[in-house]
Each structure stands twice: as C-alpha cells, then as structure tokens.
C-alpha cells in the first residue's frame, strides 16, 4: 500500500497523502494569520499558544472534494478568530451558557488549571459549560464561572439545554430492535443524554422504564437510545455499538464511540476499548446483565406484551411435539418443551375460551407432565396428544427451570387438580430455584418469596411462617424493589396471584372475589388488544380461583380469561402417569 491509500495514523479519516495536504493547508492559513510558523504535528496544530485539534476538519475533508479544502480550512479558522474572547457580563453568561458533553483531552494539559470546574460524567465523557455565541461556541473558564456564580450558572445551563431544538425519529429494521435517533444542527444535541427521561417522553410518549435505557453519543449532533422494556435490549447493545463506532469515526464533532446505560440518573459505560489493537467489546455491568438476562427469559416465555407475538395453534402444536422428541434424548430441552406446552394451552383459548374441547385439555395435560418433569423426578409417560403418541421422558431429581417456570408448573398442577404433582413441586428446595452460575436466569425477590409462601402453605408449615413469607413477597413486589422485570408487568400480572392468595389465606370470600375481578381487569389492561397466547388466559388468577373453588369459595365461573370448564372441573380427565398411582 502507498500513502495514497493507507489511512493516516493520526487522522485515519484520510489517507496519509490527504492528511499531509490538510496539515500543509492548516500551516499556511495559520502562518498567514499570525505571521509566525505554527507547529502542526499528528492531529493537532499549535499557534500563538492555542491548540487546534484537526480531527473535525479531517472528518469534514473526508466528505468534501479536495479542491474545496482550502476555502473550508480558511473558513474554519476565520470562524475561530471571530469567537468570543471572554469578558461577557454575568447576565450574558447566564443567558447563553449551555451544558456540553466533551471528550477527555478537550482542554490541553497545559491549560487545565483554568478549567477545574469540569466534571466527569462517565468514562469517556466530561461535562463542561459552553457559551453559545452567535458565531461560535467556546468552553467557559474558571474565571467565567466565578463571574456568573457557579450554582446559578449550572442551573441556567441545564435550563438552556432543555430548550435546545432537536429532531427525532423511530428506526425500525427487520430483525432488529427499535432504536430512536435524535439529531439536529445544535452542537448540544448529544448532551441531552443527561436529561434522557425527558427526551424519551418527548420521542416515545412513554416514561423512562425503571430498567433505564441504552444510549450512545457518537458526535455532538447525534444521540441514539433504546428503552429497556424487553429482551430486545440484548440485541440493541450490539446495534447501538455498531452505530456509535461508525458515527464517531465519520464525525464531524466526534464525542464518544461507547455504549452507555442510563439508570438511576447516571451513565455507566458498557464499552471496553483496547487502545493498542483499536478494538471494542461490550461488557455490561453486573446490574444491567441481570436485567438483560431476566428480560430475555421473560420474552422467551412470551410473558411481555412489548415482545409477545401471535402464534398459530398448529405451529405451536408441531413445535411442542418436536421439543418433546428432542427432550427424550436431551433433557436440557425440557424447559423449552414446557414453555411451548404452556403457550399452547393458552393459545387454545382463542378458539375454545371455555376449554370445553378435548384438545384444550390435552394441552394442559402435557404442560402438567412437563412441569413436573422439569423440577422433580418422574417416570416416563406415553400419551396421546394432538392425535399423536408422544413420550414425556423420565427424569431424575433436579431443577432445569427458573422460579417463574416453577410458578407456571405449580399453577398448571392446580388447574389440572393433580395434587400429587403439586406436592412434588412443593418439595423442590427453594435454593435450587435461585439459580447460580453465569447461565442462571435472575428473578426479582418477590418471585422467590411467593414460591416460598406457596410451598410453605402446601406443606402445612405453621401459619405464622406462611403469613411472614407472604408479607415478604408483597413487600418485595413494590416498584422500587422489583428492578429486573418491567414495572407494569409486575404490577398488573405478577402481583395479582399474591393478592389473591392473601385473600384465600384469610378466608375472606368477598375480598377474594373483589381481588379476582381486579386481577382480571389488570390482566386485560396489561395485554390491551394483544392477541398473544398469554393474553388469552390469566394463568395465576385461574390457578388461585381453581384452588378457591375447590375450597368451596363462592367463585363465579363466568369470567373472561378463566376457562370455565377448567375452573368448575367439567373438563377434568384422568392424567396418564399420575404420581398418585406411584
């Protein structure tokens, strides 16, 4: 390769020959202005005590015909010469100062003593105060800040940032998560990452999720973000990383190639940069990694309305049979087989909302068999399913699912009235459901507390113990404590069985009925007009309603999303391989 096609080591946007030409143009322009020969080396020009980074110029040159470079260089330094030299009044500073994110090194080391007010925001980002003058933008000095008053100036700069105009659009590409792009002519666009909750509300019409958002600020004119509401955030990390690196390289006004997590009012970097090899990798912090794994697991089970899709019954049926066959030789496929069977049981309610057909019952039976096989030792069971003979493999004692899958298995056992299976599930050690190791699926504490409550109740532990465990489950479900799953999912879906169990435990019939009505209302509110399988049946409320019905609570049997023939036992058939027989 020659200098004509090899990227310059200091200005990689240009070839070596192009970079040398740019340096020559800069040298000539600065010498003409000052009469003194400047020092132009690498990516920096030094003239009359001023340091001029050349990266932005190089980025602009890359997309500009070379015959236009001389005029562009002249205009660039002419604009700098017209920039504010300081001395503005306090009133003018308060009126025009705006918060601005800048990369480390913006202020040269020899001048750092005059900019001690700069704040570190996150790795690769510092926060400065910038005067937005008519023809230029300059960073304020300590003397400027002292003249206007630090507290008043920081507050004014934030107010001015909020007023900066931006444009935004939703970016949807097939097979990729939704990203939101924010851009504009203002050099303060990227700094709006500091007020991301307000920006998300403006761009999406929704509040910042409790899990926060992923955000990149590649240049001063651009930012992009992805609110963390479901498992698509896992893929958004890579999409944002790719976008950030390219936009940062292209410029102009490069800021940071990193991906950040906005959470609890602060930015945390995910990106690790190997400066020797110029390579990037994404390493989410432990807190974010737990959120991403939890969200991905919720998505895979079809629990979240933001990601759940309609699924045709024939396709689900075929998938469940295929997963059953796979699990016969590979027990690690059991979790997927169980999830598919539970989804199929829900999906059947689209055409059979009362569960009056044998096909619906068969789906619940397969779910019951697989749910037990997932968590307890069982014998091999062969049965007819969808007019096909299928086999649920024998399993030894061991846990292959997470705590939410255990709850599904428990609920299914209550719906099918397989009390021996309920007993076997309740004998599964709670510690085994907590999960450990890098591949474990983390869950919020209220899930584990509720599992503990149900197990203690079913195993006839002292009532005081059950009440204490229930109180812990209720307390842990508050939004500020449940941090891994989306707030609306916890409030409208996961909390409702806890509230129902409370009324069942206290034997308050009227309050149980009221809680059941509220649970179904919240289920409908969460799912809205979605036709995803889990929207069809409120599984937790159905299970608790079945238990209450069997305890002779006056439970009405005519409810949407509670299949009547399951609730009133009209559809009950003998389940093959009943544990009660062994």
Coordinates of C-alpha atoms in Angstrom, one line a residue:
X1 CA 0.0 0.0 0.0
X2 CA 1.1 3.6 -0.6
X3 CA 0.4 6.9 1.2
X4 CA -2.3 7.4 -1.4
X5 CA -4.5 4.6 0.1
X6 CA -3.2 3.9 3.6
X7 CA -5.1 5.6 6.4
X8 CA -3.1 8.2 8.3
X9 CA -2.1 7.0 11.7
X10 CA -3.2 10.3 13.4
X11 CA -6.1 11.2 11.1
X12 CA -7.5 7.9 10.0
X13 CA -10.4 9.5 8.2
X14 CA -7.9 10.5 5.5
X15 CA -5.1 8.7 3.7
X16 CA -1.6 9.6 4.5
X17 CA -1.3 11.8 1.5
X18 CA -4.6 13.6 2.2
X19 CA -3.6 14.2 5.8
X20 CA -0.3 15.7 4.8
X21 CA -2.1 18.0 2.4
X22 CA -4.5 19.1 5.2
X23 CA -1.6 19.8 7.5
X24 CA 0.0 21.9 4.9
X25 CA -3.2 23.9 4.3
X26 CA -3.5 24.5 8.1
X27 CA 0.1 25.5 8.3
X28 CA -0.2 28.1 5.5
X29 CA -3.5 29.5 6.9
X30 CA -2.2 29.9 10.5
X31 CA 1.1 31.4 9.3
X32 CA -0.8 33.9 7.2
X33 CA -3.0 35.0 10.2
X34 CA -0.2 35.3 12.8
X35 CA 2.9 35.8 10.8
X36 CA 4.6 33.0 12.8
X37 CA 5.2 29.5 11.8
X38 CA 2.8 27.1 13.6
X39 CA 3.6 23.6 14.8
X40 CA 1.4 21.1 13.0
X41 CA 2.0 17.5 14.1
X42 CA -0.2 14.5 14.0
X43 CA -3.8 15.6 14.7
X44 CA -3.0 19.0 16.3
X45 CA -1.9 22.4 15.4
X46 CA -0.2 24.8 17.9
X47 CA -0.3 28.5 17.1
X48 CA 0.3 31.5 19.4
X49 CA -0.3 29.4 22.5
X50 CA -3.6 28.0 21.1
X51 CA -4.1 24.3 20.5
X52 CA -6.3 23.4 17.5
X53 CA -7.4 19.7 17.1
X54 CA -7.7 18.7 13.5
X55 CA -10.0 15.7 13.8
X56 CA -13.2 17.6 12.9
X57 CA -11.5 19.2 9.9
X58 CA -10.3 15.8 8.7
X59 CA -13.8 14.4 9.1
X60 CA -15.3 17.2 7.0
X61 CA -12.5 16.9 4.4
X62 CA -13.3 13.2 4.0
X63 CA -16.7 14.1 2.5
X64 CA -15.6 17.3 0.7
X65 CA -14.0 17.5 -2.7
X66 CA -10.3 18.3 -2.3
X67 CA -10.5 21.4 -4.5
X68 CA -12.8 22.9 -1.8
X69 CA -10.4 22.2 1.1
X70 CA -8.5 25.5 1.1
X71 CA -11.7 27.5 1.4
X72 CA -13.0 25.2 4.1
X73 CA -9.8 25.5 6.2
X74 CA -9.8 29.3 5.8
X75 CA -13.5 29.5 6.9
X76 CA -12.8 27.2 9.8
X77 CA -10.0 29.3 11.3
X78 CA -11.8 32.6 10.4
X79 CA -14.7 31.4 12.5
X80 CA -12.4 30.6 15.4
X81 CA -10.8 34.0 15.2
X82 CA -14.3 35.6 15.5
X83 CA -15.1 33.5 18.5
X84 CA -15.7 35.1 21.9
X85 CA -12.6 36.0 23.7
X86 CA -14.2 36.2 27.1
X87 CA -15.2 39.1 29.4
X88 CA -19.0 38.7 28.9
X89 CA -21.2 40.0 31.7
X90 CA -22.8 37.7 34.2
X91 CA -26.2 38.3 32.6
X92 CA -24.9 37.3 29.2
X93 CA -23.3 34.2 30.6
X94 CA -26.5 33.1 32.3
X95 CA -28.5 33.7 29.1
X96 CA -26.3 31.9 26.7
X97 CA -24.4 29.1 28.6
X98 CA -25.4 25.5 27.9
X99 CA -24.3 22.2 29.3
X100 CA -22.0 20.4 26.9
X101 CA -20.5 16.9 26.9
X102 CA -16.9 16.9 25.8
X103 CA -14.4 14.0 25.5
X104 CA -11.4 13.9 27.8
X105 CA -8.4 15.9 26.4
X106 CA -10.6 18.7 25.1
X107 CA -8.7 21.0 27.3
X108 CA -5.0 20.6 26.8
X109 CA -2.9 19.7 29.9
X110 CA -1.1 23.0 30.0
X111 CA -4.4 24.9 30.3
X112 CA -6.2 22.5 32.7
X113 CA -5.6 24.8 35.7
X114 CA -8.1 27.3 34.1
X115 CA -10.9 24.7 33.7
X116 CA -11.0 23.0 37.1
X117 CA -14.8 23.2 37.2
X118 CA -15.2 20.4 34.6
X119 CA -17.0 17.3 35.9
X120 CA -16.5 13.7 35.0
X121 CA -19.9 12.2 33.9
X122 CA -18.9 8.7 32.8
X123 CA -15.9 7.0 31.2
X124 CA -15.0 8.9 28.1
X125 CA -17.3 11.9 28.9
X126 CA -16.7 15.1 30.8
X127 CA -19.3 17.9 31.4
X128 CA -18.4 21.5 30.6
X129 CA -20.2 24.8 30.4
X130 CA -20.2 26.3 26.9
X131 CA -21.1 29.8 25.7
X132 CA -23.3 29.6 22.7
X133 CA -22.3 32.8 21.0
X134 CA -23.7 34.0 17.6
X135 CA -20.7 32.7 15.5
X136 CA -19.0 30.2 17.7
X137 CA -19.2 28.0 20.8
X138 CA -16.5 28.2 23.5
X139 CA -15.9 26.5 26.8
X140 CA -16.1 28.7 29.8
X141 CA -13.1 29.2 32.0
X142 CA -13.0 29.1 35.8
X143 CA -12.9 32.9 35.7
X144 CA -16.2 32.9 33.7
X145 CA -17.8 30.6 36.1
X146 CA -16.7 32.7 39.1
X147 CA -18.1 35.9 37.5
X148 CA -21.6 34.5 37.0
X149 CA -21.7 32.3 40.1
X150 CA -21.3 28.5 39.8
X151 CA -24.6 27.4 41.2
X152 CA -26.6 29.9 39.1
X153 CA -24.6 29.1 36.0
X154 CA -25.0 25.3 36.2
X155 CA -28.8 25.7 36.8
X156 CA -29.1 28.2 33.9
X157 CA -27.0 25.9 31.6
X158 CA -29.4 23.0 32.3
X159 CA -32.5 25.1 31.5
X160 CA -30.9 26.3 28.3
X161 CA -30.0 22.7 27.3
X162 CA -33.7 21.7 27.7
X163 CA -34.6 24.5 25.2
X164 CA -32.2 23.4 22.5
X165 CA -34.2 22.2 19.5
X166 CA -33.8 18.6 18.3
X167 CA -35.5 16.2 15.8
X168 CA -36.1 12.6 16.5
X169 CA -37.3 9.5 14.6
X170 CA -38.0 5.9 15.3
X171 CA -35.7 3.5 13.4
X172 CA -37.2 0.1 12.6
X173 CA -35.3 -2.5 10.6
X174 CA -36.5 -6.1 10.1
X175 CA -35.0 -8.4 12.6
X176 CA -33.6 -5.6 14.7
X177 CA -34.8 -3.9 17.9
X178 CA -36.3 -0.4 17.7
X179 CA -33.9 2.4 18.1
X180 CA -34.6 6.1 18.5
X181 CA -32.4 8.6 16.7
X182 CA -32.1 12.2 18.0
X183 CA -30.3 14.8 15.8
X184 CA -30.1 18.4 14.9
X185 CA -27.9 21.3 14.0
X186 CA -27.3 22.3 17.6
X187 CA -23.9 21.3 18.9
X188 CA -25.6 20.3 22.2
X189 CA -27.8 17.5 20.9
X190 CA -25.7 14.7 22.4
X191 CA -25.7 16.5 25.8
X192 CA -29.4 15.8 26.0
X193 CA -28.4 12.3 27.1
X194 CA -28.1 14.0 30.5
X195 CA -31.9 14.6 30.5
X196 CA -32.8 11.3 28.8
X197 CA -36.0 10.8 30.7
X198 CA -37.4 14.0 29.3
X199 CA -36.1 13.1 25.8
X200 CA -37.7 9.6 26.0
X201 CA -41.0 11.1 27.0
X202 CA -40.9 13.5 24.1
X203 CA -39.8 10.9 21.5
X204 CA -41.8 7.9 22.6
X205 CA -44.7 9.3 24.6
X206 CA -43.8 7.0 27.4
X207 CA -41.9 7.3 30.7
X208 CA -38.3 6.1 31.1
X209 CA -38.6 2.5 32.1
X210 CA -37.3 1.5 35.6
X211 CA -34.6 -0.5 34.0
X212 CA -33.4 2.6 32.2
X213 CA -32.2 2.9 28.6
X214 CA -29.2 2.2 26.4
X215 CA -27.7 5.3 24.8
X216 CA -24.9 6.4 22.6
X217 CA -23.5 9.9 21.9
X218 CA -21.1 9.4 19.0
X219 CA -21.0 13.1 17.9
X220 CA -22.1 16.4 19.4
X221 CA -25.0 16.5 16.9
X222 CA -26.3 12.9 17.4
X223 CA -27.5 10.5 20.0
X224 CA -29.5 7.3 19.8
X225 CA -31.2 5.3 22.5
X226 CA -33.2 2.2 23.2
X227 CA -35.5 2.0 26.3
X228 CA -35.0 -1.3 28.2
X229 CA -38.5 -2.8 28.2
X230 CA -38.0 -6.3 27.0
X231 CA -35.4 -8.8 25.8
X232 CA -34.7 -6.9 22.6
X233 CA -32.3 -4.7 24.6
X234 CA -29.8 -7.6 24.3
X235 CA -29.6 -7.1 20.6
X236 CA -29.8 -3.3 20.9
X237 CA -26.5 -3.3 22.7
X238 CA -24.8 -4.5 19.5
X239 CA -26.8 -2.4 17.1
X240 CA -26.0 0.8 19.1
X241 CA -22.3 -0.2 19.4
X242 CA -22.1 -0.5 15.6
X243 CA -23.9 2.7 15.1
X244 CA -21.8 4.6 17.6
X245 CA -18.4 3.5 16.2
X246 CA -19.3 4.4 12.6
X247 CA -20.8 7.7 13.5
X248 CA -17.9 8.6 15.8
X249 CA -15.4 7.8 13.0
X250 CA -17.4 9.8 10.4
X251 CA -18.0 12.9 12.6
X252 CA -17.9 15.8 12.5
X253 CA -17.8 16.7 16.2
X254 CA -16.8 13.2 17.4
X255 CA -17.6 12.7 21.0
X256 CA -17.6 9.0 22.2
X257 CA -17.8 5.6 20.5
X258 CA -19.1 4.0 23.7
X259 CA -22.4 2.5 24.6
X260 CA -23.8 3.7 27.9
X261 CA -26.5 2.6 30.3
X262 CA -28.7 5.4 31.7
X263 CA -30.0 4.2 35.1
X264 CA -30.9 6.0 38.3
X265 CA -29.8 9.3 36.9
X266 CA -26.3 8.3 35.8
X267 CA -24.4 7.0 32.8
X268 CA -22.4 3.8 33.0
X269 CA -20.3 2.6 30.1
X270 CA -20.6 -0.9 28.7
X271 CA -17.7 -0.5 26.2
X272 CA -14.2 -1.7 26.8
X273 CA -11.6 -0.2 24.4
X274 CA -8.3 -1.9 23.7
X275 CA -6.3 1.1 22.6
X276 CA -3.4 -0.9 21.4
X277 CA -5.4 -3.0 18.9
X278 CA -8.2 -0.3 18.5
X279 CA -10.9 -2.9 19.2
X280 CA -14.1 -2.6 21.1
X281 CA -16.1 -5.0 23.2
X282 CA -19.3 -4.7 25.2
X283 CA -19.2 -5.8 28.8
X284 CA -22.4 -4.8 30.6
X285 CA -22.1 -4.2 34.4
X286 CA -23.5 -6.9 36.7
X287 CA -26.7 -4.9 37.4
X288 CA -27.5 -4.5 33.7
X289 CA -26.5 -8.0 32.8
X290 CA -29.0 -9.3 35.4
X291 CA -31.7 -7.1 33.8
X292 CA -30.9 -8.3 30.3
X293 CA -31.0 -11.9 31.2
X294 CA -34.2 -11.5 33.1
X295 CA -35.9 -9.7 30.2
X296 CA -34.7 -12.3 27.7
X297 CA -36.1 -15.1 29.8
X298 CA -39.5 -13.2 30.1
X299 CA -39.5 -12.8 26.3
X300 CA -38.7 -16.4 25.6
X301 CA -41.7 -17.4 27.7
X302 CA -44.0 -14.9 25.9
X303 CA -44.7 -13.0 29.1
X304 CA -44.1 -9.4 28.0
X305 CA -46.6 -7.6 25.9
X306 CA -43.9 -5.5 24.2
X307 CA -42.3 -8.5 22.6
X308 CA -45.0 -11.2 22.6
X309 CA -46.3 -12.2 19.1
X310 CA -49.3 -14.0 17.9
X311 CA -48.7 -17.7 17.5
X312 CA -50.9 -20.1 15.4
X313 CA -52.1 -23.2 17.2
X314 CA -51.0 -25.7 14.5
X315 CA -47.4 -24.3 14.6
X316 CA -47.3 -24.3 18.4
X317 CA -48.6 -27.9 18.4
X318 CA -45.9 -29.1 16.0
X319 CA -43.2 -27.2 17.9
X320 CA -44.3 -28.8 21.2
X321 CA -44.2 -32.3 19.7
X322 CA -40.7 -31.6 18.2
X323 CA -39.4 -30.3 21.5
X324 CA -40.8 -33.3 23.3
X325 CA -39.0 -35.6 20.9
X326 CA -35.8 -33.6 21.5
X327 CA -36.2 -33.7 25.3
X328 CA -36.3 -37.5 25.1
X329 CA -32.6 -37.5 24.2
X330 CA -31.6 -34.1 25.6
X331 CA -33.1 -33.2 28.9
X332 CA -31.8 -29.6 28.6
X333 CA -34.6 -29.1 26.0
X334 CA -37.3 -29.7 28.7
X335 CA -37.6 -26.0 29.7
X336 CA -38.4 -25.1 26.0
X337 CA -40.8 -28.0 25.7
X338 CA -42.6 -26.9 28.9
X339 CA -42.8 -23.3 27.8
X340 CA -44.2 -24.3 24.5
X341 CA -46.8 -26.5 26.1
X342 CA -47.9 -23.7 28.4
X343 CA -48.1 -21.3 25.5
X344 CA -50.1 -23.8 23.5
X345 CA -52.6 -24.3 26.4
X346 CA -53.1 -20.5 26.5
X347 CA -53.4 -20.3 22.7
X348 CA -56.1 -22.9 22.6
X349 CA -58.3 -20.4 24.4
X350 CA -58.6 -18.3 21.3
X351 CA -61.0 -20.7 19.7
X352 CA -62.1 -22.5 22.8
X353 CA -62.3 -19.9 25.6
X354 CA -64.2 -22.3 27.9
X355 CA -61.7 -25.2 27.4
X356 CA -64.6 -27.5 26.5
X357 CA -62.7 -29.4 23.9
X358 CA -60.5 -32.4 24.5
X359 CA -57.7 -30.8 22.5
X360 CA -57.6 -28.0 25.1
X361 CA -57.4 -30.4 27.9
X362 CA -54.7 -32.4 26.3
X363 CA -52.5 -29.2 26.1
X364 CA -52.9 -28.6 29.8
X365 CA -52.1 -32.3 30.5
X366 CA -48.8 -32.1 28.5
X367 CA -48.0 -28.9 30.4
X368 CA -48.6 -30.7 33.7
X369 CA -46.5 -33.7 32.8
X370 CA -43.6 -31.5 31.6
X371 CA -43.9 -29.1 34.5
X372 CA -43.3 -31.9 36.9
X373 CA -40.5 -33.5 34.8
X374 CA -38.8 -30.1 34.8
X375 CA -38.4 -29.9 38.6
X376 CA -38.9 -33.4 40.1
X377 CA -38.0 -37.0 39.4
X378 CA -40.7 -38.7 37.2
X379 CA -41.3 -41.8 35.3
X380 CA -41.5 -41.9 31.5
X381 CA -45.1 -41.3 30.4
X382 CA -46.5 -42.0 26.9
X383 CA -49.8 -40.5 26.0
X384 CA -51.9 -39.3 23.0
X385 CA -51.5 -35.6 22.1
X386 CA -52.9 -33.9 19.1
X387 CA -53.8 -37.4 17.7
X388 CA -50.1 -38.4 18.0
X389 CA -48.4 -40.6 20.5
X390 CA -45.8 -38.7 22.5
X391 CA -43.5 -39.5 25.3
X392 CA -42.6 -37.3 28.2
X393 CA -39.1 -38.7 29.3
X394 CA -38.3 -39.9 32.7
X395 CA -36.2 -37.5 34.8
X396 CA -34.2 -37.8 37.9
X397 CA -34.4 -35.3 40.8
X398 CA -33.1 -31.9 39.6
X399 CA -34.1 -28.4 38.6
X400 CA -34.0 -27.4 35.0
X401 CA -36.1 -24.3 35.1
X402 CA -36.2 -21.0 36.8
X403 CA -38.6 -19.7 39.6
X404 CA -41.1 -18.3 37.1
X405 CA -41.3 -21.6 35.3
X406 CA -41.8 -23.3 38.7
X407 CA -44.8 -21.0 39.3
X408 CA -46.2 -21.9 35.9
X409 CA -45.8 -25.6 36.8
X410 CA -47.5 -25.1 40.2
X411 CA -50.4 -23.1 38.6
X412 CA -50.9 -25.8 35.9
X413 CA -51.0 -28.5 38.7
X414 CA -53.7 -26.6 40.5
X415 CA -55.7 -26.1 37.3
X416 CA -55.5 -29.8 36.4
X417 CA -56.1 -30.9 40.0
X418 CA -53.0 -33.1 40.1
X419 CA -52.4 -32.8 43.8
X420 CA -49.6 -35.3 43.9
X421 CA -47.8 -33.2 41.3
X422 CA -48.4 -30.1 43.3
X423 CA -46.9 -31.9 46.3
X424 CA -43.8 -32.9 44.3
X425 CA -43.3 -29.4 43.1
X426 CA -43.6 -28.0 46.6
X427 CA -40.9 -30.4 47.8
X428 CA -38.4 -28.8 45.4
X429 CA -35.7 -27.0 47.5
X430 CA -36.1 -23.2 47.3
X431 CA -32.4 -22.8 47.0
X432 CA -32.4 -24.9 43.8
X433 CA -34.7 -22.3 42.2
X434 CA -32.5 -19.4 43.0
X435 CA -30.1 -20.4 40.2
X436 CA -26.3 -19.9 40.2
X437 CA -23.6 -19.6 37.7
X438 CA -23.2 -17.4 34.6
X439 CA -26.1 -19.0 32.7
X440 CA -28.7 -18.7 35.6
X441 CA -31.8 -16.7 35.0
X442 CA -32.1 -14.0 37.6
X443 CA -35.5 -13.1 39.0
X444 CA -36.8 -10.5 41.3
X445 CA -37.0 -11.4 45.0
X446 CA -40.8 -11.2 45.1
X447 CA -41.0 -14.3 42.8
X448 CA -38.8 -16.4 45.2
X449 CA -40.7 -15.1 48.2
X450 CA -44.0 -16.1 46.7
X451 CA -42.7 -19.6 45.7
X452 CA -41.6 -19.9 49.4
X453 CA -45.0 -18.9 50.5
X454 CA -46.9 -21.4 48.3
X455 CA -44.5 -24.2 49.3
X456 CA -44.9 -23.5 53.0
X457 CA -48.7 -23.3 52.7
X458 CA -49.0 -26.5 50.7
X459 CA -46.6 -28.4 53.0
X460 CA -48.7 -27.3 56.1
X461 CA -46.0 -25.2 57.7
X462 CA -47.0 -23.0 60.7
X463 CA -49.5 -20.3 59.6
X464 CA -47.3 -17.6 61.2
X465 CA -44.5 -18.7 58.9
X466 CA -46.7 -18.6 55.8
X467 CA -48.0 -15.1 56.7
X468 CA -44.5 -13.8 57.2
X469 CA -43.4 -15.2 53.9
X470 CA -46.4 -13.7 52.2
X471 CA -45.7 -10.3 53.7
X472 CA -42.1 -10.6 52.4
X473 CA -43.5 -11.3 48.9
X474 CA -45.8 -8.4 49.0
X475 CA -43.1 -6.0 50.2
X476 CA -40.6 -7.2 47.6
X477 CA -43.1 -6.5 44.8
X478 CA -43.0 -2.8 45.3
X479 CA -41.6 -1.0 42.2
X480 CA -38.6 0.4 43.9
X481 CA -37.6 -3.2 45.0
X482 CA -38.6 -5.2 41.9
X483 CA -35.9 -4.0 39.5
X484 CA -35.4 -6.8 37.0
X485 CA -38.8 -7.1 35.4
X486 CA -40.8 -4.2 33.9
X487 CA -42.9 -2.3 36.4
X488 CA -46.2 -2.7 34.6
X489 CA -45.7 -6.4 34.3
X490 CA -45.0 -6.8 38.0
X491 CA -48.0 -4.6 39.0
X492 CA -50.6 -6.0 36.6
X493 CA -49.6 -9.6 36.2
X494 CA -47.2 -11.0 38.8
X495 CA -48.6 -9.2 41.9
X496 CA -52.2 -10.3 41.3
X497 CA -51.8 -14.0 42.4
X498 CA -50.0 -12.7 45.5
X499 CA -53.0 -10.5 46.3
X500 CA -55.4 -13.4 45.6
X501 CA -53.5 -15.8 47.8
X502 CA -53.7 -13.3 50.6
X503 CA -57.5 -13.3 50.5
X504 CA -57.6 -17.1 50.2
X505 CA -55.3 -17.5 53.2
X506 CA -57.5 -15.2 55.3
X507 CA -60.7 -16.9 54.1
X508 CA -62.3 -13.6 53.1
X509 CA -64.7 -14.7 50.4
X510 CA -66.0 -11.3 49.3
X511 CA -62.5 -9.8 49.2
X512 CA -61.3 -12.8 47.2
X513 CA -64.0 -12.1 44.7
X514 CA -63.0 -8.4 44.5
X515 CA -59.4 -9.3 44.2
X516 CA -60.2 -11.8 41.4
X517 CA -62.1 -9.1 39.5
X518 CA -59.2 -6.7 39.9
X519 CA -56.7 -9.3 38.8
X520 CA -58.6 -9.9 35.6
X521 CA -59.0 -6.2 35.0
X522 CA -55.3 -5.7 35.4
X523 CA -54.5 -8.6 33.2
X524 CA -56.7 -7.1 30.4
X525 CA -55.1 -3.6 31.0
X526 CA -51.6 -5.1 30.7
X527 CA -52.3 -7.0 27.5
X528 CA -54.6 -4.5 25.9
X529 CA -55.6 -5.5 22.4
X530 CA -52.7 -8.0 22.1
X531 CA -53.7 -11.5 20.9
X532 CA -50.6 -13.2 22.1
X533 CA -51.2 -16.5 23.8
X534 CA -50.7 -15.4 27.3
X535 CA -53.2 -12.6 26.9
X536 CA -55.9 -15.3 26.5
X537 CA -55.7 -16.9 30.0
X538 CA -54.8 -15.2 33.3
X539 CA -52.9 -18.3 34.5
X540 CA -52.1 -17.2 38.1
X541 CA -55.6 -15.9 38.8
X542 CA -57.1 -19.1 37.2
X543 CA -55.0 -21.4 39.4
X544 CA -55.9 -19.5 42.6
X545 CA -59.5 -19.4 41.5
X546 CA -59.4 -23.2 41.0
X547 CA -58.0 -23.7 44.5
X548 CA -60.6 -21.4 46.0
X549 CA -63.4 -23.2 44.1
X550 CA -62.2 -26.5 45.5
X551 CA -62.2 -24.9 49.0
X552 CA -65.9 -24.0 48.3
X553 CA -65.4 -20.3 48.0
X554 CA -68.3 -18.8 46.1
X555 CA -66.3 -18.3 43.0
X556 CA -68.2 -17.3 39.9
X557 CA -67.4 -19.4 36.8
X558 CA -68.3 -16.9 34.1
X559 CA -65.2 -14.8 33.7
X560 CA -63.2 -13.7 30.6
X561 CA -59.8 -15.3 30.6
X562 CA -60.7 -18.0 33.1
X563 CA -61.7 -21.1 31.1
X564 CA -65.0 -22.2 32.7
X565 CA -64.6 -26.0 32.1
X566 CA -61.2 -25.9 33.9
X567 CA -62.4 -23.8 36.8
X568 CA -65.5 -25.8 37.6
X569 CA -63.8 -29.2 36.8
X570 CA -66.2 -30.1 34.0
X571 CA -63.3 -30.9 31.6
X572 CA -61.2 -33.0 34.1
X573 CA -60.0 -36.3 32.7
X574 CA -57.6 -38.9 34.1
X575 CA -54.0 -37.8 33.5
X576 CA -51.7 -40.7 32.5
X577 CA -48.7 -41.4 34.7
X578 CA -50.4 -39.9 37.8
X579 CA -47.9 -39.5 40.6
X580 CA -50.7 -40.5 43.0
X581 CA -50.5 -44.0 41.4
X582 CA -46.9 -44.5 42.3

